[in-house]
Coordinates of C-alpha atoms in Angstrom, one line a residue:
X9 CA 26.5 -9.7 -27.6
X10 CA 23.6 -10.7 -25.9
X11 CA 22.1 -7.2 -25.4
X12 CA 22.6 -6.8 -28.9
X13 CA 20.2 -9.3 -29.7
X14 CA 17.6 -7.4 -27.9
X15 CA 15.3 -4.7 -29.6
X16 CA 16.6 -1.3 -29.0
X17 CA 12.9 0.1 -27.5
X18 CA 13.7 -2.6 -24.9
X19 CA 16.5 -0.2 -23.0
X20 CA 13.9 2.4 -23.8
X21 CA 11.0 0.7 -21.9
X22 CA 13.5 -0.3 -18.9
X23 CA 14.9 3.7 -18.6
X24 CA 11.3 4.9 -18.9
X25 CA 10.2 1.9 -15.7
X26 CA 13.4 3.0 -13.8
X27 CA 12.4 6.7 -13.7
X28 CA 9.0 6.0 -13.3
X29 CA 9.8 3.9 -10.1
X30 CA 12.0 6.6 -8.9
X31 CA 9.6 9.3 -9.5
X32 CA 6.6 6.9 -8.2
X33 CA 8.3 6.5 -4.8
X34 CA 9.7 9.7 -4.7
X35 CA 6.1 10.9 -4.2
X36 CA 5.1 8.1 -2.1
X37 CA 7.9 9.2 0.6
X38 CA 6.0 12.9 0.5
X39 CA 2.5 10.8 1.6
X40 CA 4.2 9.1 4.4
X41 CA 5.2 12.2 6.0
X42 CA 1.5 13.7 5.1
X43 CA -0.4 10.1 6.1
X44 CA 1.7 7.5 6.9
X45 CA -0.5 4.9 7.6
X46 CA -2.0 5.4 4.5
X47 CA 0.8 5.2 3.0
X48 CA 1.9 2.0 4.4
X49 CA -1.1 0.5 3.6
X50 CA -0.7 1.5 -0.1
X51 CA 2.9 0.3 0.5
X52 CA 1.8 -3.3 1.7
X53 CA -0.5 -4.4 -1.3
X54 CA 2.0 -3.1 -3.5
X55 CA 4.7 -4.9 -2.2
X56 CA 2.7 -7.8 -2.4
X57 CA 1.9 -7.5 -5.5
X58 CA 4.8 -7.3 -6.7
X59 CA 7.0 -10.1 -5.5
X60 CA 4.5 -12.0 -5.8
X61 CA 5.0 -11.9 -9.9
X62 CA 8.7 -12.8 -8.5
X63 CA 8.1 -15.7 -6.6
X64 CA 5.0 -17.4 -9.2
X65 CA 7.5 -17.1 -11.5
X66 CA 10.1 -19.2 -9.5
X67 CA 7.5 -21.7 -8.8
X68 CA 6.4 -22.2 -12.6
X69 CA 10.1 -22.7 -13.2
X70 CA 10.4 -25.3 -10.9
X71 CA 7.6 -27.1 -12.2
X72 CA 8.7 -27.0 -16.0
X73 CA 11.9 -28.5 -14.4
X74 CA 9.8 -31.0 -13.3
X75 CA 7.6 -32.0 -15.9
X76 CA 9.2 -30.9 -19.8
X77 CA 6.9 -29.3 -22.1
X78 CA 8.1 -27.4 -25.2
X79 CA 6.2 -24.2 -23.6
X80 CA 8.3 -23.6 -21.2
X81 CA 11.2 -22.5 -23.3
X82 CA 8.8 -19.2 -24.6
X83 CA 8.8 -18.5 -20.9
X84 CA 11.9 -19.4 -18.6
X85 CA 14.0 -16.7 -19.3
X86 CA 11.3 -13.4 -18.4
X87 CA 10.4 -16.0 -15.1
X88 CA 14.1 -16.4 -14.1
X89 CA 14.8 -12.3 -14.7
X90 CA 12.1 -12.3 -12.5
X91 CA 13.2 -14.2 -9.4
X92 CA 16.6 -12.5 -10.3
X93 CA 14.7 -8.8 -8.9
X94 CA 14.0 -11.1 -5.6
X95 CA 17.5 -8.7 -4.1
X96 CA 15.4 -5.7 -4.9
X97 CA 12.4 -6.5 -3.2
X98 CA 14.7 -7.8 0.4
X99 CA 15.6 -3.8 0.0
X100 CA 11.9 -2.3 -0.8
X101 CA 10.5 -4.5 2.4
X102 CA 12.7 -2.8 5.0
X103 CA 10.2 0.2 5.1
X104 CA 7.4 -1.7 5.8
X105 CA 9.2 -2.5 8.8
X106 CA 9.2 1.0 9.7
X107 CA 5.4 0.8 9.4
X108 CA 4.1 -2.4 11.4
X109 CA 2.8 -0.2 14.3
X110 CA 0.7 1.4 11.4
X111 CA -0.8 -1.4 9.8
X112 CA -0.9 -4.2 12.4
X113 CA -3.3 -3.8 15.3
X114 CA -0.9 -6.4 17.7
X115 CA 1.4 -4.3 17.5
X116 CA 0.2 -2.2 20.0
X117 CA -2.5 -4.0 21.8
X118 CA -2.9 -1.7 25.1
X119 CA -4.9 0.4 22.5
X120 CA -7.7 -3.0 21.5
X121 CA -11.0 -1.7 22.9
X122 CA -12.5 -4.8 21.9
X123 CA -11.6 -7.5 24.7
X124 CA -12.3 -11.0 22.6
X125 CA -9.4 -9.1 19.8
X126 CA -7.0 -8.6 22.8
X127 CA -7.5 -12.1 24.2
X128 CA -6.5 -13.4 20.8
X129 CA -3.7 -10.9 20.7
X130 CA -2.8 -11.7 24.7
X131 CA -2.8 -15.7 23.0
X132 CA -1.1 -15.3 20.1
X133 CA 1.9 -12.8 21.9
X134 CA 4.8 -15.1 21.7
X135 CA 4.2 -15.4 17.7
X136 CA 2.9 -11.7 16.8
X137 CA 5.4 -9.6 18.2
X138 CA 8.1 -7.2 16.0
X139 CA 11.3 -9.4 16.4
X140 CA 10.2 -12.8 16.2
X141 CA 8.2 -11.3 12.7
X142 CA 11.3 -10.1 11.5
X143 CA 13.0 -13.1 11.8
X144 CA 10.8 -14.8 10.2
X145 CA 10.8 -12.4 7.3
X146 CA 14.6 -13.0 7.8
X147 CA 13.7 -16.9 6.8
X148 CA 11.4 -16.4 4.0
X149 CA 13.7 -14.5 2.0
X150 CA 17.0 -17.0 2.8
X151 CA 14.6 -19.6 1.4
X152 CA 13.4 -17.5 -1.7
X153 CA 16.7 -15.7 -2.3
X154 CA 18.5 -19.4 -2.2
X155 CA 15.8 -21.2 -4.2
X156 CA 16.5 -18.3 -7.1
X157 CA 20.1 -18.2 -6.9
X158 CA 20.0 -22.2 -7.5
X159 CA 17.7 -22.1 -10.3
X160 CA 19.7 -19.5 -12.3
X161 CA 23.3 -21.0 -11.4
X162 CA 22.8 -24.5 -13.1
X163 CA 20.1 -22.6 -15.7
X164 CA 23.0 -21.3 -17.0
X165 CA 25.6 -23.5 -16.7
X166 CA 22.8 -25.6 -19.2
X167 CA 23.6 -22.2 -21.7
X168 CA 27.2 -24.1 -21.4
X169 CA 27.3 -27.6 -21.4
X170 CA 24.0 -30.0 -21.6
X171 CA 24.6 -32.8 -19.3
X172 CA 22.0 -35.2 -17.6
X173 CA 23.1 -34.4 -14.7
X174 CA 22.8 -30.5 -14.4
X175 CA 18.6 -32.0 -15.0
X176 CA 18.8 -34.4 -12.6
X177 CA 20.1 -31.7 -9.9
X178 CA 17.1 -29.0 -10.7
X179 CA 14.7 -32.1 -11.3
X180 CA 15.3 -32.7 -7.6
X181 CA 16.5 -29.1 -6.1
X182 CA 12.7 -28.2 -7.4
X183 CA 11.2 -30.6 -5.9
X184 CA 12.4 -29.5 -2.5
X185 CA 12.0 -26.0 -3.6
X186 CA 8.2 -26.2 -4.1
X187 CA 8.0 -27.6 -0.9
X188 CA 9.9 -24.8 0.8
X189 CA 8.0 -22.5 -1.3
X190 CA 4.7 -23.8 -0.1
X191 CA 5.8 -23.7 3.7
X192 CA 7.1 -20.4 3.6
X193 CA 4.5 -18.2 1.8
X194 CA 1.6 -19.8 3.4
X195 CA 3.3 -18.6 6.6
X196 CA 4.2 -15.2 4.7
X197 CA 0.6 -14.8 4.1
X198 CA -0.2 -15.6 8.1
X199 CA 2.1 -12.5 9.0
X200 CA 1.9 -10.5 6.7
X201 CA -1.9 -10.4 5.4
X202 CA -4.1 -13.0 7.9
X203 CA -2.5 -11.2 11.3
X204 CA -4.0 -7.9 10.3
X205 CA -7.1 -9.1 11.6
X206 CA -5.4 -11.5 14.2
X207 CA -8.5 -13.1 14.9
X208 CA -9.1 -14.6 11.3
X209 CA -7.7 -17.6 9.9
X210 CA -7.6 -20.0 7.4
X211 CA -6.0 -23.0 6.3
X212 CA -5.9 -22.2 2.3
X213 CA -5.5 -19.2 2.9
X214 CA -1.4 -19.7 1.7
X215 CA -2.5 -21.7 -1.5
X216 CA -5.3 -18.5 -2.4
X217 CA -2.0 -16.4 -2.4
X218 CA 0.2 -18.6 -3.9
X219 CA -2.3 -19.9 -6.8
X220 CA -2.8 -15.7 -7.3
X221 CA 1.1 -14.9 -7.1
X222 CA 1.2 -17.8 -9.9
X223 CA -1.5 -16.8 -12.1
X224 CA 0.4 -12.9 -12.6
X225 CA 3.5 -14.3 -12.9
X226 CA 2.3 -16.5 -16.0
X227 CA 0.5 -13.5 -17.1
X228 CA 3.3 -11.2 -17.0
X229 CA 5.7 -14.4 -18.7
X230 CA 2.9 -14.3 -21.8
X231 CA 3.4 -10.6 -21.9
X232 CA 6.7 -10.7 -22.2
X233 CA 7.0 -13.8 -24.8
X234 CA 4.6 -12.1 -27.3
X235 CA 6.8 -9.2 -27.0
X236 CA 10.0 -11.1 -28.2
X237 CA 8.1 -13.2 -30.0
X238 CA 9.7 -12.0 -33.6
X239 CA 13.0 -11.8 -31.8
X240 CA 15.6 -14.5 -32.6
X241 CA 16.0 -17.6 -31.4
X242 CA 12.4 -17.1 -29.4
X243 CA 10.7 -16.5 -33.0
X244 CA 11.8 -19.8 -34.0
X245 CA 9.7 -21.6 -31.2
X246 CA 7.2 -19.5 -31.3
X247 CA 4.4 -21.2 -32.5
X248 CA 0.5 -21.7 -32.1
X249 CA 0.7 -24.2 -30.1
X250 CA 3.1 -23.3 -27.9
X251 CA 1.1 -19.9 -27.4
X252 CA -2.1 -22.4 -27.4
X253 CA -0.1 -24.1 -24.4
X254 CA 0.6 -20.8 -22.4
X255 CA -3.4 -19.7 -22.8
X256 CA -4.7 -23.2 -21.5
X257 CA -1.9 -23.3 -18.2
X258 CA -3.0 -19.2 -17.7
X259 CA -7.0 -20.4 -17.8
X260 CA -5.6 -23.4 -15.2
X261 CA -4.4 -20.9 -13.0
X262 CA -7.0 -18.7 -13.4
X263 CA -9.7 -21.9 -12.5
X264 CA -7.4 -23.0 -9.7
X265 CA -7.1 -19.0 -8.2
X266 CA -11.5 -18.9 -8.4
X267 CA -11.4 -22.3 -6.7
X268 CA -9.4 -21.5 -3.9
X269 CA -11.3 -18.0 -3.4
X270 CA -14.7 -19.6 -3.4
X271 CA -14.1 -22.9 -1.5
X272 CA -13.0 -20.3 1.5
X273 CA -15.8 -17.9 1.1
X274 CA -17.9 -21.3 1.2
X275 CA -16.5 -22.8 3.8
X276 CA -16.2 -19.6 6.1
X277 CA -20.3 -18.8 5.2
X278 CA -21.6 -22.6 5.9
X279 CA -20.0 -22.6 9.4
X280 CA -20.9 -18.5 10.1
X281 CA -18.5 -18.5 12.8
X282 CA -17.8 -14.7 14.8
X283 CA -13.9 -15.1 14.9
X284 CA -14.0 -16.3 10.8
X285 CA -16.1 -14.3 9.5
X286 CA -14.3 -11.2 10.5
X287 CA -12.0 -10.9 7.5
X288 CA -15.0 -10.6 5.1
X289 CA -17.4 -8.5 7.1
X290 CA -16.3 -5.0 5.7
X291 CA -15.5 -7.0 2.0
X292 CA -19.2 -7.9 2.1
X293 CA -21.3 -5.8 4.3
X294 CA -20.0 -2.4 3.0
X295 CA -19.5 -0.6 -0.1
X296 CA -16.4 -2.9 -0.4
X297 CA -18.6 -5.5 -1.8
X298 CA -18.8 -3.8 -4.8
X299 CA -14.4 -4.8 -5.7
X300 CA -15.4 -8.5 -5.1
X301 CA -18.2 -8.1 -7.4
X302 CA -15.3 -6.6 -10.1
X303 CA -13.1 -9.1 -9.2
X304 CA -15.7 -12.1 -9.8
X305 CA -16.5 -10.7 -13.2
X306 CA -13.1 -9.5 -14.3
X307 CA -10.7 -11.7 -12.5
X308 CA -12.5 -14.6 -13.2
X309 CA -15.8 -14.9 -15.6
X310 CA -14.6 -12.9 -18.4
X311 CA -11.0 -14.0 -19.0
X312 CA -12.3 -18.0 -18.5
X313 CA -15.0 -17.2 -21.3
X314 CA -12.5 -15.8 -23.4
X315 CA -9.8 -18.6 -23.2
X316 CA -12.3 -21.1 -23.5
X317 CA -12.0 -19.8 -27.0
X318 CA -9.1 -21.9 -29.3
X319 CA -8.6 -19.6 -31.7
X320 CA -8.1 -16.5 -28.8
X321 CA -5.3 -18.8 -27.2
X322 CA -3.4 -18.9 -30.3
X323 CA -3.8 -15.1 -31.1
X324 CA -1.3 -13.3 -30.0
X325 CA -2.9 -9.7 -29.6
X326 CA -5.7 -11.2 -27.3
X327 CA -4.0 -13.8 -25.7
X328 CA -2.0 -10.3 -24.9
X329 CA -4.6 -8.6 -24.0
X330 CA -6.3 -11.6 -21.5
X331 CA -3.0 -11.6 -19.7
X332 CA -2.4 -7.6 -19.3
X333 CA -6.3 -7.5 -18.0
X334 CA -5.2 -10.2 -15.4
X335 CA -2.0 -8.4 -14.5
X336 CA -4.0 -5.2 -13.5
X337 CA -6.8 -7.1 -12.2
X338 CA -5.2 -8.8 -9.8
X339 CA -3.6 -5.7 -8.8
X340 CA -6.9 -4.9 -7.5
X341 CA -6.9 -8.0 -6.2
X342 CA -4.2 -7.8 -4.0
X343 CA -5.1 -4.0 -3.1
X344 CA -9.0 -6.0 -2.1
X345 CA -6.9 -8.6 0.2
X346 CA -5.4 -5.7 2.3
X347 CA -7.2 -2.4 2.4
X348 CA -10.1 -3.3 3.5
X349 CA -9.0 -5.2 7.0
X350 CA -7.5 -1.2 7.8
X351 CA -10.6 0.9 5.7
X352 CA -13.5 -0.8 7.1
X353 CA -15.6 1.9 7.1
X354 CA -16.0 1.4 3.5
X355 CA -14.5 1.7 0.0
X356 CA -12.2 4.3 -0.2
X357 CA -9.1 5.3 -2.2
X358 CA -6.0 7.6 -1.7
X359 CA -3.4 9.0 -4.2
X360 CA -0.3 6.6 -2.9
X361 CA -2.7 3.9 -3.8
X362 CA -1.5 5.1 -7.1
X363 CA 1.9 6.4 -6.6
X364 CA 3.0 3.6 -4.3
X365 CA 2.6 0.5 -7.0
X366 CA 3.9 2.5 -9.8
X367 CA 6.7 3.4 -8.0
X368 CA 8.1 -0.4 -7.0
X369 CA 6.8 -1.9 -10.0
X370 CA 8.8 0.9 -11.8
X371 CA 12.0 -0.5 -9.8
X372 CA 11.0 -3.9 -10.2
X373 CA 10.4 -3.6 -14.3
X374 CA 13.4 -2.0 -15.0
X375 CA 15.1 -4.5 -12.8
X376 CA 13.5 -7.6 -14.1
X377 CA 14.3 -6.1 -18.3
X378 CA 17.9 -5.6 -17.5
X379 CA 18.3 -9.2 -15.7
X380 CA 16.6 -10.3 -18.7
X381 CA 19.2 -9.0 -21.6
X382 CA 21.5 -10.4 -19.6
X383 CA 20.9 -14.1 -21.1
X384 CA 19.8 -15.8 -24.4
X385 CA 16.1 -15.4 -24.6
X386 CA 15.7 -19.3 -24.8
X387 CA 18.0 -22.1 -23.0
X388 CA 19.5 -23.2 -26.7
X389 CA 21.2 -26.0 -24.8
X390 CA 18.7 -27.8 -22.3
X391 CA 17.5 -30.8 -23.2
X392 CA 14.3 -30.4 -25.2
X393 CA 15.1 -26.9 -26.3
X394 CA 15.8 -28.8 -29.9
X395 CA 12.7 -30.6 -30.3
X396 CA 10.6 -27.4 -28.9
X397 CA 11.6 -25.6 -32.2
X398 CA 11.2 -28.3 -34.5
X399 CA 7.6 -29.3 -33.3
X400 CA 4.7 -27.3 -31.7
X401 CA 2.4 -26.2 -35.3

């Protein structure tokens, strides 16, 4: 019954993703025999990428469990088919562990010409090593995978019976939950982004990723909600100001992401330090500069001027159209926080830096549109559901 609710083109859209993906990675595989450690770089921002849309959208669920708001009913359901793809992404990281010698200098530091990086590897040994960053990967997605089982369990057990306590219990649950999540990506972002320059760090470095992961995830949730929006029940809540809602949390995350970004740039340029300013030598001193110029005027300056505008936050083509622009943009930008730590030569591109994100967002999409015909598109039965369709003009 509740696939039938759904527009037919939507099975079309999630075939078309699922043989995309396949097709994407199917090529991929052919570049890591040809270049692997091009491909494994490809493979990394990717990856990133995408689970980060996964886990932003578990962390904007938690906080609508946490504080109300009628907008959050155009939105839960795409975020929790979201985290629900969290399965998929445990399966798409095992190659990377195929590739760490590629992509991670400590790895293999009898090969470190340059003897103040192999002191800081020498240092650092009993942290950066293969199994103990396993294990940890082990960690972060027991954490994640619980978190997002949780969530959906007594989400829809809500579809069933609407008792104070099932909001109590995720009230609470999420307020653990965004402390787990905050714990365990900003050490995420140490292993898997930070240690491939080992001798770089920084202490927002977690929140930069984080604030990113939950700016495409409400991005991607807008996307998805115009999409439905003439689709029963979501039509009947969808209203201006709920869509005027959505545009003013996307420009939030949008401010808080530019924040982060410069406050560390800042910081890292007062104080001019050798072993901090590593990480943005080749982003600024090469032809590399040029993406963080792009990424300044598209990821930033031109979606804030549009949203500043009312009447495009309560539009739905453009407020479309802002959040696609961010999706792809921050594509780049997650492709601009990798690449060039391992192409430092200068800006340069190869074709898995194509084939690689199509192919596991492919997977992921078609993932994500199946989890999502598998519920109502709105939680009729949680408390405010009610009042979200009778107010919000």
């Amino acid at each position: 019954m509740i696939r039938d609710a759904f527009p037919p083109l939507i099975r079309q859209i999630q075939n078309i993703a699922f043989l995309t993906g396949a097709v994407g990675l199917g090529l991929s595989f052919i570049g890591l025999y040809l270049q692997p450690q091009q491909f494994f770089i490809s493979y990394l921002f990717a990856y990133l990428f995408w689970i980060g849309i996964s886990l932003g959208g578990m962390v904007i669920v938690m906080i609508h469990h946490l504080t109300g708001g009628a907008w959050g009913f155009l939105i839960r359901r795409p975020l929790e088919a979201a985290t629900r793809a969290l399965p998929l992404m445990v399966l798409l990281f095992i190659p990377l562990l195929f590739g760490l010698s590629d992509l991670y200098i400590w790895t293999h530091p009898e090969d470190v010409a340059h003897k103040s990086v192999l002191h800081v590897i020498q240092k650092k040994q009993e942290y950066l090593n293969i199994p103990f960053f396993a294990v940890r990967a082990v960690i972060y997605f027991v954490i994640w995978l619980g978190i997002a089982y949780w969530l959906n369990k007594w989400s829809s057990e809500q579809d069933q019976k609407n008792q104070l306590e099932l909001v109590l219990r995720l009230q609470y649950f999420s307020a653990i939950g965004a402390i787990l999540y905050t714990l365990s990506i900003t050490f995420a972002g140490v292993d898997w982004v930070m240690s491939l320059v080992p001798g770089w760090y920084s202490t927002i470095f977690g929140f930069l990723l984080g604030s990113g992961q939950m700016l495409s995830a409400m991005a991607f949730a807008i996307i998805i909600a115009v999409s439905f929006s003439k689709t029963k029940p979501l039509s009947a809540i969808f209203l201006p100001g709920r869509l005027h809602d959505l545009g003013n949390i996307l420009l939030a995350f949008i401010l808080l992401w530019t924040y982060l970004a410069f406050i560390q740039y800042f910081i890292i340029w007062s104080e001019n330090l050798p072993h901090e300013i590593s990480w943005y030598l080749p982003r600024v001193g090469s032809s590399w500069k040029w993406l963080g110029i792009f990424l300044i005027i598209f990821h930033f300056a031109v979606p804030f001027i549009v949203l500043l505008s009312r009447r495009a936050k309560r539009t739905n083509s453009i407020l479309m159209g802002v959040a696609v622009a961010v999706v792809i943009v921050h594509l780049v930008d997650a492709f601009w926080l990798v690449v060039p730590s391992l192409r430092s030569q200068g800006f340069q591109l190869y074709w898995t830096d194509f084939t690689v994100p199509f192919g596991i967002g492919g997977l992921w999409l078609a993932t994500v549109l199946w989890q999502l015909q598998r519920k109502p598109l709105v939680p009729i039965q949680a408390p405010g559901a009610e009042e979200a369709m009778e107010h919000g003009r």
